[in-house]
Amino acid sequence: MLDAKSIVKDAIDVVTPSIEKLFERTNRKELHIVVMNPELKPWESSFEDAILYEKSLGEPESWTIPFNQLARQKAKQAWRDSVANINTQTQHPASIREGDILFYGSFVYGNIVVACSGVEQWYDMLISGWIAVAIEQITMSEYQNNKISNPTQPVR
């Protein structure tokens, strides 16, 4: 099986053409993506150590807004609460902490947490969702193909 980081890179590559198409309707063509390690929970790891992968699209050296920091804040809020940060902000604002970001743009799918920042927050969330679902389904393909190739393998 591919390792988790390779699967994430593959998932981002798979959805990048859709992101580029979406850039035709967004306010800018800049984006930072943060993917958390789905094997780690907040009580098991620091946030920084649980970041599995990050990637920037566009020209980060010319950004006037620190999209990487904003995406990390969105990811931290979603990872901590185990829900997309839109849920916290619209349904449970009492749990917003001092210093929490007030923009949404994350997506939680099972144990996969992805957050983006760079375009409108609803599109940040859409892209995060595309990536999260792609990660899970590419992992499913790897998992099923491994089971077929190694039918007696008892553990991962």
Tab-separated table of N, CA and C in Angstrom, residues 23 27-34 54-75 101 103-105 115-121 124:
chain	number	residue	atom	x	y	z
A	23	PHE	N	-10.812	28.221	-10.097
A	23	PHE	CA	-10.114	29.509	-10.040
A	23	PHE	C	-10.672	30.509	-11.061
A	27	ASN	N	-12.106	34.796	-6.271
A	27	ASN	CA	-11.572	36.145	-6.132
A	27	ASN	C	-10.064	36.224	-6.344
A	28	ARG	N	-9.392	35.110	-6.285
A	28	ARG	CA	-7.949	35.049	-6.567
A	28	ARG	C	-7.585	33.626	-6.949
A	29	LYS	N	-6.373	33.440	-7.355
A	29	LYS	CA	-5.898	32.123	-7.784
A	29	LYS	C	-4.761	31.658	-6.877
A	30	GLU	N	-4.964	31.845	-5.598
A	30	GLU	CA	-3.977	31.480	-4.582
A	30	GLU	C	-4.649	30.539	-3.601
A	31	LEU	N	-3.904	29.563	-3.103
A	31	LEU	CA	-4.506	28.615	-2.174
A	31	LEU	C	-3.413	27.923	-1.376
A	32	HIS	N	-3.694	27.717	-0.099
A	32	HIS	CA	-2.829	26.872	0.724
A	32	HIS	C	-3.689	25.750	1.279
A	33	ILE	N	-3.159	24.544	1.230
A	33	ILE	CA	-3.870	23.334	1.651
A	33	ILE	C	-3.126	22.720	2.828
A	34	VAL	N	-3.871	22.330	3.864
A	34	VAL	CA	-3.316	21.627	5.019
A	34	VAL	C	-4.105	20.335	5.193
A	54	GLU	N	1.285	19.760	3.530
A	54	GLU	CA	0.846	21.104	3.152
A	54	GLU	C	1.301	21.380	1.734
A	55	LYS	N	0.497	22.150	1.029
A	55	LYS	CA	0.864	22.534	-0.338
A	55	LYS	C	0.257	23.891	-0.653
A	56	SER	N	1.016	24.706	-1.364
A	56	SER	CA	0.533	26.001	-1.823
A	56	SER	C	0.359	25.978	-3.332
A	57	LEU	N	-0.707	26.613	-3.803
A	57	LEU	CA	-0.934	26.824	-5.225
A	57	LEU	C	-0.868	28.317	-5.475
A	58	GLY	N	-0.370	28.699	-6.609
A	58	GLY	CA	-0.215	30.114	-6.903
A	58	GLY	C	1.218	30.546	-6.636
A	59	GLU	N	1.379	31.783	-6.255
A	59	GLU	CA	2.707	32.369	-6.012
A	59	GLU	C	2.819	32.814	-4.560
A	60	PRO	N	3.126	31.904	-3.634
A	60	PRO	CA	3.154	32.261	-2.210
A	60	PRO	C	4.080	33.429	-1.876
A	61	GLU	N	5.146	33.591	-2.629
A	61	GLU	CA	6.078	34.679	-2.339
A	61	GLU	C	5.468	36.056	-2.587
A	62	SER	N	4.373	36.114	-3.346
A	62	SER	CA	3.735	37.399	-3.620
A	62	SER	C	2.434	37.599	-2.828
A	63	TRP	N	2.092	36.656	-1.943
A	63	TRP	CA	0.860	36.784	-1.175
A	63	TRP	C	0.924	38.000	-0.265
A	64	THR	N	-0.165	38.755	-0.225
A	64	THR	CA	-0.276	39.876	0.708
A	64	THR	C	-1.024	39.457	1.974
A	65	ILE	N	-1.601	38.258	1.936
A	65	ILE	CA	-2.325	37.674	3.074
A	65	ILE	C	-1.659	36.335	3.376
A	66	PRO	N	-1.404	36.006	4.635
A	66	PRO	CA	-0.727	34.743	4.970
A	66	PRO	C	-1.687	33.542	4.908
A	67	PHE	N	-2.005	33.102	3.695
A	67	PHE	CA	-2.968	32.018	3.528
A	67	PHE	C	-2.513	30.729	4.211
A	68	ASN	N	-1.217	30.507	4.275
A	68	ASN	CA	-0.722	29.304	4.953
A	68	ASN	C	-1.102	29.332	6.435
A	69	GLN	N	-0.961	30.479	7.072
A	69	GLN	CA	-1.331	30.592	8.493
A	69	GLN	C	-2.842	30.467	8.688
A	70	LEU	N	-3.613	31.070	7.792
A	70	LEU	CA	-5.070	30.975	7.890
A	70	LEU	C	-5.543	29.532	7.694
A	71	ALA	N	-4.960	28.827	6.728
A	71	ALA	CA	-5.329	27.426	6.498
A	71	ALA	C	-4.960	26.569	7.703
A	72	ARG	N	-3.824	26.849	8.299
A	72	ARG	CA	-3.427	26.104	9.500
A	72	ARG	C	-4.414	26.360	10.640
A	73	GLN	N	-4.867	27.603	10.795
A	73	GLN	CA	-5.834	27.907	11.857
A	73	GLN	C	-7.160	27.183	11.620
A	74	LYS	N	-7.599	27.134	10.370
A	74	LYS	CA	-8.827	26.411	10.041
A	74	LYS	C	-8.656	24.920	10.343
A	75	ALA	N	-7.510	24.372	9.955
A	75	ALA	CA	-7.237	22.956	10.197
A	75	ALA	C	-7.186	22.660	11.696
A	101	ILE	N	-9.788	31.358	14.366
A	101	ILE	CA	-10.131	32.035	13.116
A	101	ILE	C	-11.651	32.101	12.967
A	103	PHE	N	-13.141	32.551	9.902
A	103	PHE	CA	-13.489	32.146	8.547
A	103	PHE	C	-13.558	30.623	8.523
A	104	TYR	N	-14.466	30.088	7.732
A	104	TYR	CA	-14.486	28.636	7.585
A	104	TYR	C	-13.759	28.248	6.304
A	105	GLY	N	-13.635	26.959	6.083
A	105	GLY	CA	-12.937	26.485	4.896
A	105	GLY	C	-12.309	25.127	5.093
A	115	ALA	N	-8.007	21.512	5.327
A	115	ALA	CA	-8.394	22.917	5.371
A	115	ALA	C	-7.656	23.666	4.274
A	116	CYS	N	-8.343	24.645	3.699
A	116	CYS	CA	-7.765	25.481	2.652
A	116	CYS	C	-8.026	26.940	2.969
A	117	SER	N	-7.148	27.792	2.467
A	117	SER	CA	-7.366	29.223	2.542
A	117	SER	C	-6.743	29.863	1.319
A	118	GLY	N	-7.438	30.872	0.799
A	118	GLY	CA	-6.924	31.602	-0.352
A	118	GLY	C	-8.016	32.190	-1.217
A	119	VAL	N	-9.149	31.498	-1.272
A	119	VAL	CA	-10.270	31.992	-2.062
A	119	VAL	C	-11.448	32.224	-1.109
A	120	GLU	N	-12.626	32.451	-1.644
A	120	GLU	CA	-13.782	32.642	-0.781
A	120	GLU	C	-13.951	31.416	0.117
A	121	GLN	N	-14.416	31.644	1.355
A	121	GLN	CA	-14.445	30.557	2.329
A	121	GLN	C	-15.310	29.378	1.879
A	124	ASP	N	-13.099	27.524	-0.361
A	124	ASP	CA	-12.075	26.841	0.451
A	124	ASP	C	-12.642	25.525	0.988
